[in-house]
Amino acid sequence: MFALFKRILWTLRRYLRFFRHRSLSSYHIPHTDERYITLAELYTHFGRGPLPAELVKHIARDVLEALAACEDQGIVYGDLDWEKILLSTQDLDWLASWYCGDREDSDLASSATGRTTQLPFDAAMPTVFRLVEYETGGGVSPIPSTPLGMRPPEVILGIPLEATADVWSLGCIIYELLMGEPLFDPSFQTVECGLSTDESHLIQMIEMLSLDGFLGFPEDLVRRGRDSERWFSADGTLRLETTYYPVTLRDILYRRLSGVDVDEIYEFLDGMIWLIPEERTGVRDLLQSRWITA
């Protein structure tokens, strides 16, 4: 029984002509007229379920390299989401050939659930996934539109964005690609409990990321936010009275993933999802992480 991953990539490869003539979503990248589809569209073709870890690693590496290039130009991308990560039809053809081989019955032992992953990844593989390019001279990209669940806490608190905001958003994307569900769901219990999406999001961050048994945000982070007083008391606790159900990223990954390098994946994601922006691992260090270089 062929993996869902293999079947769909093979189907996409067969119908590349369809994509070339009926672009689902196209962007004009400076200096080229090539058409692109987005990671969101590719993910939708997989039923928005878990992708094989080695393919996710390829996506992570390519996006990190693009973010490193932004840093070199003094640009804080600041608006990272599914729609900003692109795949050309030519690169999709290469991707299908690499992971599926030239024969539909080529040997791939991988399940879309992530329980086994024997897909070939090589650090020397070419760049396939790319970012939308903004024609700005530096600074923060215009008109941020990051989906609610991928926003870092500094967006809600009203703290100016730095490059580490992109690290957080990418961590949320990588988690969802691996797990088939979002890391944070701001719509959770908004109807049942009368919460706003920001309140629900903040509660989930506190449940997962609070340290040393303290259920709240670090005081120095709260002090820096223009909008912090709307949500937090001076000691970092939410003004909203609620019941917390703490859970750790480590527990989720080790419970849900098997047959992959869970230690390395946890180490990678754990460095990206920190409340304090300065404590997140930088993009170049992430490129040298065990998971990416293995």
XYZ file of C-alpha atoms in Angstrom:
294
model
C 0.000 0.000 0.000
C 1.591 3.231 -1.166
C 1.975 6.168 1.184
C -0.432 9.051 0.706
C 2.609 11.252 0.191
C 3.868 9.182 -2.718
C 0.494 8.891 -4.419
C -0.235 12.598 -4.341
C 3.213 13.732 -5.440
C 3.014 11.293 -8.332
C -0.407 12.644 -9.283
C 0.853 16.236 -9.119
C 3.771 15.314 -11.334
C 1.445 13.766 -13.910
C -0.686 16.878 -14.027
C 2.014 19.545 -13.982
C 0.737 20.723 -17.339
C -2.533 21.600 -15.616
C -0.672 23.801 -13.131
C 1.336 25.487 -15.871
C -1.802 26.549 -17.735
C -4.157 27.090 -14.811
C -2.084 28.568 -12.028
C -3.862 28.141 -8.690
C -2.068 31.153 -7.270
C 0.709 33.003 -9.018
C 3.295 35.563 -7.991
C 5.551 37.653 -10.149
C 8.977 37.314 -8.616
C 11.424 40.036 -9.716
C 13.431 39.122 -12.840
C 11.356 36.055 -13.745
C 7.920 35.323 -15.158
C 7.749 31.808 -13.716
C 4.508 30.724 -12.087
C 4.337 29.423 -8.528
C 1.966 27.513 -6.279
C 2.022 28.063 -2.535
C 2.857 25.728 0.311
C -0.758 26.188 1.423
C -1.971 24.756 -1.875
C 0.490 21.876 -1.774
C -0.511 21.083 1.817
C -4.195 21.154 0.858
C -3.542 18.502 -1.799
C -2.307 16.268 1.018
C -5.586 16.718 2.881
C -3.887 19.061 5.379
C -2.551 16.013 7.179
C 0.950 15.217 8.473
C 3.728 15.279 5.876
C 6.781 12.992 5.982
C 9.440 14.442 8.269
C 12.145 14.490 5.598
C 10.016 16.622 3.278
C 9.254 18.981 6.170
C 12.980 19.186 6.855
C 13.537 20.231 3.234
C 10.932 22.984 3.607
C 12.478 24.160 6.890
C 15.977 24.327 5.446
C 14.922 26.295 2.362
C 12.873 28.822 4.332
C 15.626 29.295 6.921
C 18.108 30.009 4.131
C 15.717 32.608 2.702
C 15.293 34.228 6.125
C 19.074 34.302 6.549
C 19.306 36.157 3.235
C 16.713 38.646 4.514
C 18.822 39.236 7.623
C 21.848 39.918 5.434
C 19.857 42.708 3.754
C 18.616 44.132 7.049
C 15.057 42.938 6.403
C 12.762 41.556 9.075
C 10.374 39.518 6.949
C 7.746 39.746 9.679
C 4.890 38.193 7.704
C 5.667 34.510 7.316
C 2.816 32.142 6.502
C 1.732 29.369 4.127
C 0.959 31.788 1.302
C 4.444 33.321 1.320
C 6.280 30.012 0.746
C 6.347 29.197 -2.957
C 7.060 26.232 -5.191
C 7.511 26.629 -8.940
C 6.094 24.073 -11.336
C 9.655 23.183 -12.347
C 10.628 22.644 -8.711
C 7.492 20.580 -8.123
C 8.585 18.342 -10.994
C 12.027 17.950 -9.383
C 10.460 17.247 -5.992
C 8.264 14.496 -7.397
C 11.189 12.933 -9.266
C 13.440 12.979 -6.199
C 11.004 11.629 -3.650
C 8.989 9.317 -5.865
C 11.424 8.251 -8.540
C 10.505 7.846 -12.176
C 8.269 4.836 -11.568
C 4.906 4.968 -9.827
C 5.775 1.800 -7.924
C 9.192 2.994 -6.761
C 10.035 1.843 -3.237
C 9.074 4.385 -0.601
C 8.271 3.210 2.895
C 6.551 6.152 4.510
C 3.184 6.785 6.021
C 1.498 10.160 6.088
C 1.067 9.736 9.832
C 4.831 10.071 10.353
C 5.180 6.617 11.913
C 7.812 5.638 9.373
C 9.904 8.005 7.331
C 12.463 6.628 4.933
C 12.404 9.446 2.434
C 15.790 10.487 1.086
C 16.976 13.885 2.306
C 20.385 15.250 1.445
C 21.677 18.560 2.781
C 23.176 19.221 -0.649
C 19.760 19.145 -2.353
C 18.912 22.333 -4.270
C 16.565 25.014 -3.001
C 12.987 24.170 -3.940
C 10.806 26.224 -1.584
C 11.137 30.010 -1.812
C 9.721 33.127 -0.154
C 7.726 35.896 -1.776
C 10.134 38.762 -2.319
C 9.261 42.215 -1.080
C 10.759 45.126 -2.964
C 11.597 47.078 0.164
C 14.906 48.639 0.991
C 15.055 46.999 4.384
C 13.037 47.107 7.562
C 9.818 45.156 8.150
C 7.785 43.771 5.253
C 4.593 45.721 4.475
C 1.043 44.889 5.606
C 1.610 41.852 7.861
C -1.109 39.224 7.432
C 0.248 36.239 9.363
C -2.618 33.863 10.325
C -3.721 34.317 13.928
C -2.373 30.977 15.152
C 1.102 31.679 13.773
C 1.512 35.134 15.312
C 4.232 35.441 17.942
C 3.243 36.898 21.326
C 4.888 40.233 20.555
C 2.208 40.908 17.909
C -0.562 40.625 20.512
C 1.402 42.632 23.091
C 2.306 45.397 20.652
C 6.081 44.919 20.718
C 8.036 45.914 17.571
C 8.899 42.887 15.461
C 12.419 41.596 14.990
C 13.796 38.685 12.970
C 12.902 36.238 15.726
C 9.204 36.810 14.937
C 9.783 34.862 11.721
C 11.442 32.075 13.701
C 8.294 31.680 15.826
C 5.991 31.651 12.785
C 8.160 29.110 10.989
C 8.134 26.925 14.095
C 4.323 26.947 14.015
C 4.354 26.001 10.320
C 6.843 23.164 10.818
C 4.855 21.801 13.764
C 1.628 21.735 11.752
C 3.294 20.077 8.754
C 4.646 17.343 11.032
C 1.553 16.870 13.178
C -1.323 17.678 10.841
C -2.825 20.169 13.293
C -1.913 23.689 14.420
C 0.296 24.308 17.427
C -2.082 27.046 18.585
C -5.762 27.418 17.660
C -7.026 30.901 18.606
C -10.610 29.894 17.779
C -10.591 27.201 20.493
C -13.434 27.707 22.997
C -14.162 31.206 21.761
C -17.839 30.294 21.438
C -18.158 27.891 24.370
C -16.353 30.136 26.877
C -16.939 33.548 25.331
C -13.222 34.142 24.768
C -11.748 36.440 22.167
C -9.258 34.873 19.762
C -6.434 36.779 21.461
C -7.490 35.520 24.896
C -7.678 31.924 23.681
C -4.278 32.257 22.002
C -2.622 33.726 25.096
C -4.076 31.010 27.340
C -2.661 28.313 25.055
C 0.762 29.988 25.033
C 0.759 30.120 28.831
C -0.289 26.471 29.114
C 2.549 25.328 26.861
C 5.360 27.780 27.492
C 5.211 28.955 31.105
C 8.354 28.183 33.095
C 8.974 27.012 36.656
C 5.303 26.476 37.418
C 4.388 30.159 36.931
C 1.258 30.443 34.755
C 1.826 33.734 33.000
C 4.181 35.766 30.812
C 7.617 37.023 31.907
C 7.239 40.421 33.581
C 9.912 42.105 31.465
C 8.137 40.971 28.282
C 4.827 42.348 29.542
C 6.431 45.702 30.411
C 7.681 46.103 26.832
C 4.268 45.742 25.192
C 2.224 48.751 24.138
C -0.978 46.712 24.550
C 0.060 44.474 27.442
C -2.158 46.173 30.042
C -5.200 45.092 28.075
C -4.399 41.464 28.811
C -1.958 41.254 31.711
C -1.448 42.446 35.250
C 1.965 43.866 36.134
C 3.121 40.513 37.521
C 2.594 38.782 34.148
C -0.636 36.952 34.970
C -3.673 37.238 32.718
C -6.388 39.599 33.902
C -8.895 37.022 32.695
C -9.795 34.402 35.275
C -9.507 30.951 33.751
C -8.496 27.371 34.429
C -5.229 26.223 32.861
C -4.381 22.758 31.590
C -0.589 22.805 31.131
C 0.988 20.642 28.446
C 4.516 20.648 27.064
C 5.731 20.570 23.486
C 8.000 17.686 24.431
C 5.108 15.566 25.715
C 3.061 16.162 22.572
C 5.878 15.272 20.184
C 6.967 12.147 22.033
C 3.382 10.959 22.343
C 2.409 11.581 18.723
C 5.562 10.973 16.673
C 7.352 7.667 16.270
C 9.767 6.239 13.743
C 11.390 9.637 13.225
C 14.151 11.590 14.947
C 11.933 12.918 17.728
C 14.860 14.111 19.862
C 16.225 16.202 17.006
C 12.801 17.523 15.987
C 12.022 18.517 19.572
C 15.382 20.255 19.955
C 14.747 22.148 16.709
C 11.202 23.295 17.534
C 11.946 23.981 21.190
C 14.488 26.593 20.151
C 11.910 28.406 18.020
C 8.882 28.606 20.310
C 9.926 30.882 23.192
C 7.861 33.718 24.630
C 10.829 36.094 24.905
C 11.952 36.901 21.334
C 15.644 37.183 22.219
C 15.686 33.639 23.609
C 14.649 32.036 20.317
C 17.354 30.325 18.306
C 18.610 32.390 15.369
C 18.120 31.249 11.784
C 21.788 30.455 11.183
C 22.002 28.365 14.336
C 18.844 26.539 13.271
C 20.480 25.774 9.928
C 23.280 24.086 11.885
C 20.913 22.135 14.150
C 21.138 18.358 14.371
C 17.828 17.838 12.611
C 18.696 19.953 9.571
C 22.259 18.707 9.166
C 21.566 15.006 9.829
